[in-house]
XYZ file of C-alpha atoms in Angstrom:
335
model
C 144.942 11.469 42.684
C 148.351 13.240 43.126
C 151.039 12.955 40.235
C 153.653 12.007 41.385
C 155.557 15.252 41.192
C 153.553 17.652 41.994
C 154.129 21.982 43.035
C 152.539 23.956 45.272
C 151.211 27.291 44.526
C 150.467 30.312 46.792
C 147.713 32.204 46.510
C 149.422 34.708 43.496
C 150.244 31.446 41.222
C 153.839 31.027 42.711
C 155.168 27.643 43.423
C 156.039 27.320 46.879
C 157.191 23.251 47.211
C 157.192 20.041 45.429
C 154.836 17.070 46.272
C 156.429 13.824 45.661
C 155.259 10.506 46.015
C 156.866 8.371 49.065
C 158.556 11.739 50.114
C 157.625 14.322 52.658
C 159.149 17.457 51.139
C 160.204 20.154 54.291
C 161.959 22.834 52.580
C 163.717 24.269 49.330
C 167.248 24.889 49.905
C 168.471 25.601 46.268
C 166.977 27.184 42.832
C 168.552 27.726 39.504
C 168.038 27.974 36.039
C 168.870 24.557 35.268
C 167.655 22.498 39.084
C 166.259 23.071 42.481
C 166.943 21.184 45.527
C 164.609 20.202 48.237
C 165.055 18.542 51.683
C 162.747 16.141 52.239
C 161.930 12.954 54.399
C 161.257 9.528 52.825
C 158.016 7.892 54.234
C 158.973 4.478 54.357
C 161.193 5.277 56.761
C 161.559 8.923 57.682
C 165.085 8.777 56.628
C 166.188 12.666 55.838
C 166.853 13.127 52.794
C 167.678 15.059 49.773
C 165.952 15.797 46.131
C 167.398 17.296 43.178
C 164.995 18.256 39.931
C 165.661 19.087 36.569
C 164.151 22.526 36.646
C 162.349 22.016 33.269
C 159.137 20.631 32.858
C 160.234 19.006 29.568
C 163.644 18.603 29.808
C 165.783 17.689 26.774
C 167.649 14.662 25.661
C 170.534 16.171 26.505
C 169.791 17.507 29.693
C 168.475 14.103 30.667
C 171.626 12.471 29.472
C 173.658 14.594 31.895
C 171.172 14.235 34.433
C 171.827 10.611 34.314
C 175.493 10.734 33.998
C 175.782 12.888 36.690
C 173.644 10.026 39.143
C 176.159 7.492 37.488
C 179.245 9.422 38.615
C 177.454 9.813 41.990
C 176.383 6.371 42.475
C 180.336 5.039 41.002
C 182.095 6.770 43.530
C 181.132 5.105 47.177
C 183.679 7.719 49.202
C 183.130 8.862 52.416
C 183.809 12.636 51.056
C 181.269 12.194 47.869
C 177.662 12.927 48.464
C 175.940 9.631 48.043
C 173.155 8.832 45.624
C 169.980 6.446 46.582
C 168.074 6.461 43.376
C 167.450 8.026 40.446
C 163.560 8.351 39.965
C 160.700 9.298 37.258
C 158.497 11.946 37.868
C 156.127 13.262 35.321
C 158.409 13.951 31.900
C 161.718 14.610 33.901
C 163.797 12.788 36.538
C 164.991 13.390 40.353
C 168.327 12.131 41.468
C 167.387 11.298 45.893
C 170.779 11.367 48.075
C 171.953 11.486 51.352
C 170.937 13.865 53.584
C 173.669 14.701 56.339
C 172.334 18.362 57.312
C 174.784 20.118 56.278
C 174.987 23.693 54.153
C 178.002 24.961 51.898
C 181.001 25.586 53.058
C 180.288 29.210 51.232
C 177.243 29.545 53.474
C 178.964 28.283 56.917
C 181.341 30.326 56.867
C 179.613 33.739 56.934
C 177.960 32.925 60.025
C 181.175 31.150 61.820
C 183.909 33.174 62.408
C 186.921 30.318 62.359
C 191.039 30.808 63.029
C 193.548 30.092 60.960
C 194.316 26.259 62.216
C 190.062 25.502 62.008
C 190.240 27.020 58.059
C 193.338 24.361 57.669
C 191.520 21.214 59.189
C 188.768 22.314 56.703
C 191.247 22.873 54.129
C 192.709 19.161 54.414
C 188.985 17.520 54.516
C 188.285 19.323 51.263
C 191.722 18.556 49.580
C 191.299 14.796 50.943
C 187.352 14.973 49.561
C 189.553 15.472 46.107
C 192.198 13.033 46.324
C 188.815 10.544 47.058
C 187.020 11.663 43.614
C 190.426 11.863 41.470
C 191.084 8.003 42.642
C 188.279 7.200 40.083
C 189.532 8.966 36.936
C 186.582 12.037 37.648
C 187.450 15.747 37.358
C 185.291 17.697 38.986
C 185.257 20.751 37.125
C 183.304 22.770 39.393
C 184.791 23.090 42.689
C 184.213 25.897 44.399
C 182.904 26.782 47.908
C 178.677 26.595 47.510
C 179.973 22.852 46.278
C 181.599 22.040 49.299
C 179.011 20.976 51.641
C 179.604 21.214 55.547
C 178.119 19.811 59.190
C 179.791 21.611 61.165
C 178.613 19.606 64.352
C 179.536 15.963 62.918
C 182.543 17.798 60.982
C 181.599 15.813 57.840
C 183.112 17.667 55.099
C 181.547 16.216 50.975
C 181.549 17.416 47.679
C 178.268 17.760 45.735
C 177.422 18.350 41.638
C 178.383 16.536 39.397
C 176.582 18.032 36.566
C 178.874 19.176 34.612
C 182.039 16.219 35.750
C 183.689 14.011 33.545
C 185.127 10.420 33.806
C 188.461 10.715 32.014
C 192.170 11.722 32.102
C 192.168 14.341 29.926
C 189.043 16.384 28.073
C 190.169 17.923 25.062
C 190.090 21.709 24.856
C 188.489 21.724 21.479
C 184.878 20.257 23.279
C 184.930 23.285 25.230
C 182.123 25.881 24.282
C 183.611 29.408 23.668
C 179.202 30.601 23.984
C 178.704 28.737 27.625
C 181.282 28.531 30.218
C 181.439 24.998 31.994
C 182.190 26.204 35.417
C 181.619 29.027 38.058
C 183.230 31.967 36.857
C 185.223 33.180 39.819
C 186.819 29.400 40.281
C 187.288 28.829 36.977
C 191.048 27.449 35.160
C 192.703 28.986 32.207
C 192.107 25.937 30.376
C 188.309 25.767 31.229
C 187.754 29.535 29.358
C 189.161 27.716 26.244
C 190.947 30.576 25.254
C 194.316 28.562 25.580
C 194.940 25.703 23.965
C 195.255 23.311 26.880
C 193.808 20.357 27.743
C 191.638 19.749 30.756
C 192.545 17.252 33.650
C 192.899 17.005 37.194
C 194.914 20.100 38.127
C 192.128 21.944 36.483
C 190.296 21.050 40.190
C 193.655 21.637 42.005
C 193.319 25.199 40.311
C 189.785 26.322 41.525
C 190.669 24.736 44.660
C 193.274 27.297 45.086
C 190.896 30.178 44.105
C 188.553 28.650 46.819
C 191.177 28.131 49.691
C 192.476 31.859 48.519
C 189.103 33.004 49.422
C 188.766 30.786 52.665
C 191.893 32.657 54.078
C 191.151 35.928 52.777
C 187.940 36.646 52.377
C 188.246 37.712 49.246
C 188.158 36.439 45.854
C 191.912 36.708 43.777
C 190.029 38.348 40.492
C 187.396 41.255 40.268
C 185.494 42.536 36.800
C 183.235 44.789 35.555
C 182.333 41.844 32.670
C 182.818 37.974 32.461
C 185.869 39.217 29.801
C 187.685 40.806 32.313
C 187.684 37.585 34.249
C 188.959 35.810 32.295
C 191.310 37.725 31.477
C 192.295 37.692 35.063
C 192.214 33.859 35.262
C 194.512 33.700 32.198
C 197.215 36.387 32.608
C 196.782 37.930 35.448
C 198.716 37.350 39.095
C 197.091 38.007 41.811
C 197.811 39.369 45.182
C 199.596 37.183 47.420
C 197.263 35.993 50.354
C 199.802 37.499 52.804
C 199.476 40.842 52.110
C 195.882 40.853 52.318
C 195.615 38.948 55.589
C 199.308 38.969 57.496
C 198.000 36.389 59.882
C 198.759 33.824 56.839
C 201.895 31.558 57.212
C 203.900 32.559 54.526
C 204.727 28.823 53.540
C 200.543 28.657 53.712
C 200.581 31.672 50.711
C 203.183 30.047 48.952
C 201.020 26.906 48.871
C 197.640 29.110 47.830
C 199.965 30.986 45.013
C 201.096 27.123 43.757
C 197.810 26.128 43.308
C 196.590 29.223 41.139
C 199.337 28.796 38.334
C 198.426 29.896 35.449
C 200.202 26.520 33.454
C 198.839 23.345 34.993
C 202.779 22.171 35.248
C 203.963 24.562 37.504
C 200.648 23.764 40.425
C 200.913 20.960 42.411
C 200.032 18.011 40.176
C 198.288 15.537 42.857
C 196.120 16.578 45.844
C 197.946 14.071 47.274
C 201.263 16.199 47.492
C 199.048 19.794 48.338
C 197.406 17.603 51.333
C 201.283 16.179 52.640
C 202.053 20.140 52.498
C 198.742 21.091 54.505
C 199.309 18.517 57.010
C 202.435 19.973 57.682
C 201.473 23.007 58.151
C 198.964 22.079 60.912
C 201.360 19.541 62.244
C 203.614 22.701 63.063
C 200.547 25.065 64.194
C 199.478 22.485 66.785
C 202.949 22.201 67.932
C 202.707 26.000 68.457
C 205.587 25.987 66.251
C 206.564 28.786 63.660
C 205.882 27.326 60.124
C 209.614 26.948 58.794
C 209.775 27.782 54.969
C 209.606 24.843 52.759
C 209.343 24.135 49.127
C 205.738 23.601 48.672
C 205.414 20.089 46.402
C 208.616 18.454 47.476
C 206.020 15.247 47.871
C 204.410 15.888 45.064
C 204.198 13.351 42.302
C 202.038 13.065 39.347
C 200.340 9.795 39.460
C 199.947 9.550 35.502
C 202.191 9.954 32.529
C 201.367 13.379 30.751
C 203.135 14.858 28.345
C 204.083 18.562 28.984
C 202.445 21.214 27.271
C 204.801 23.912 28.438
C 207.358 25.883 25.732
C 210.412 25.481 26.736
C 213.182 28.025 25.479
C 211.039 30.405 24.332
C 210.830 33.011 27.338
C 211.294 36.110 25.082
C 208.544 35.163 22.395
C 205.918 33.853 25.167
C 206.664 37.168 27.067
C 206.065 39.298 23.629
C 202.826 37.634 22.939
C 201.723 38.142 26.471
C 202.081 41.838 25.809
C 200.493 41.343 22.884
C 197.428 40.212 24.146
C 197.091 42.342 26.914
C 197.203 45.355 24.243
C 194.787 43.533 23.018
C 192.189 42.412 25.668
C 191.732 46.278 26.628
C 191.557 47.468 23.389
């Protein structure tokens, strides 16, 4: 008899693919420290699709606890742009979360093999901003977005958002919860406020911030920030500006920069503060690139409201002082 997760080995002792009960496991399409990801077809009936592990054999409590939470955010949020769950299931000592299947790859991925124009990367852009506006609807920041999490058929042009390990159900996360030893996050997408070395709160521009890094990277090619250590990152992603989208790729609507540059602010009050308002923006953009008009300069976030009371956390009169202690710290940070 066959546990009911069970691995494959090769011939030199290394595991090749899962065997799970009721499932016909095809292929692995992901592998990290903390999971794996399989594609698989369910025998009952043959329905495609997909199975994430813990990649523990004994996982902790905790890691179980987030394992769950993270098939509770799944299975809250019924959107057509959020990946949706089918069960959360035992094997052995662990757990595997089984979802929908709809053969698609990362956007990350897609992308290097499809070379698309300026108005296909804005129809993507709006599905993934709209994929957002879907997800912060039910009080859940993301708090990893980032390309490799956008997920993307290409022939159905069904654009979702996946993992939801690390997401949290709430308006604001305090800045104090955040560990200083382990970074919540990919690096490269990462806010200011997510490196906790501010003292700022988390909440839902925090995704409208990594967004920004990721649509920076969709038009460029390029990521804003480059380091020779995670410090130097973050260092980046706290004081540093980057280089306007424009002048690395000229075929850019200026008005489209100017969006990109809004979303990357380094204080979460001067991005856009809804996707909402960044998807009335993108629209028009496209609206105007269909019409094989030239995109007329507007203010990006003129239709931009903030949906929920916040209190600001900017400092207000204090221009000389903030500027002296940004000095300060860059003296600092290189030594």
């Amino acid at each position: 008899m066959l546990d009911k997760y069970q691995i494959k080995q090769n011939s030199n002792g290394g595991n090749l693919m899962i065997r799970f009960s009721g499932y016909k496991v095809t292929e692995e399409i992901y592998n990290s420290e903390n999971s794996k990801i399989f594609r698989a077809n369910r025998e009952s009936d043959n329905a495609p699709v997909v199975i994430k592990l813990l990649n523990r054999e004994y996982p902790s409590a905790n890691e179980l606890s987030a394992f769950i939470r993270e098939y509770e955010i799944m299975n809250k949020v019924t959107q057509e742009g959020i990946i949706k769950a089918y069960s959360l299931e035992k094997y052995n000592n662990s757990l595997a979360i089984i979802m929908e299947d709809i053969g698609a790859e990362s956007v990350a991925k897609v992308l290097k093999s499809f070379n698309a124009g300026i108005n296909e990367k804005l129809s993507l852009a709006i599905q993934m901003t709209n994929v957002l506006i879907q997800l912060h609807k039910h009080n859940i920041v993301h708090k990893d977005v980032n390309p490799s999490n956008f997920i993307w058929n290409i022939n159905t042009n069904q654009v979702k958002i996946i993992d939801f390990g690390i997401s949290a159900e709430l308006m604001r996360e305090s800045s104090q919860s955040i560990n200083l030893n382990k970074l919540e996050g990919t690096l490269n997408y990462i806010s200011p406020e997510q490196t906790g070395r501010i003292n700022r709160p988390i909440d839902y521009r925090t995704d409208l911030y990594s967004l920004g890094i990721t649509f920076y990277e969709l038009f460029t090619g390029k990521l804003p920030f480059h380091g020779d250590d995670e410090l130097e990152i973050i260092y980046s992603h706290i004081a540093k500006r980057p280089i306007s989208p424009i002048d690395i790729n000229p075929e850019i609507p200026s008005v489209l920069s100017e969006i990109i540059m809004k979303l990357m602010a380094k204080t979460a009050e001067e991005r856009y503060q809804s996707a909402f308002g960044l998807m009335k923006d993108l629209e028009l953009c496209k609206k105007l690139l269909n019409e094989k008009k030239i995109i007329s300069r507007f203010i990006p976030g003129q239709r931009d409201i903030f949906e929920r009371f916040e209190i600001p956390h900017k400092l207000y009169g204090r221009e000389a002082e903030i500027k002296m202690l940004g000095k300060a710290f860059e003296r600092a940070a290189y030594g």
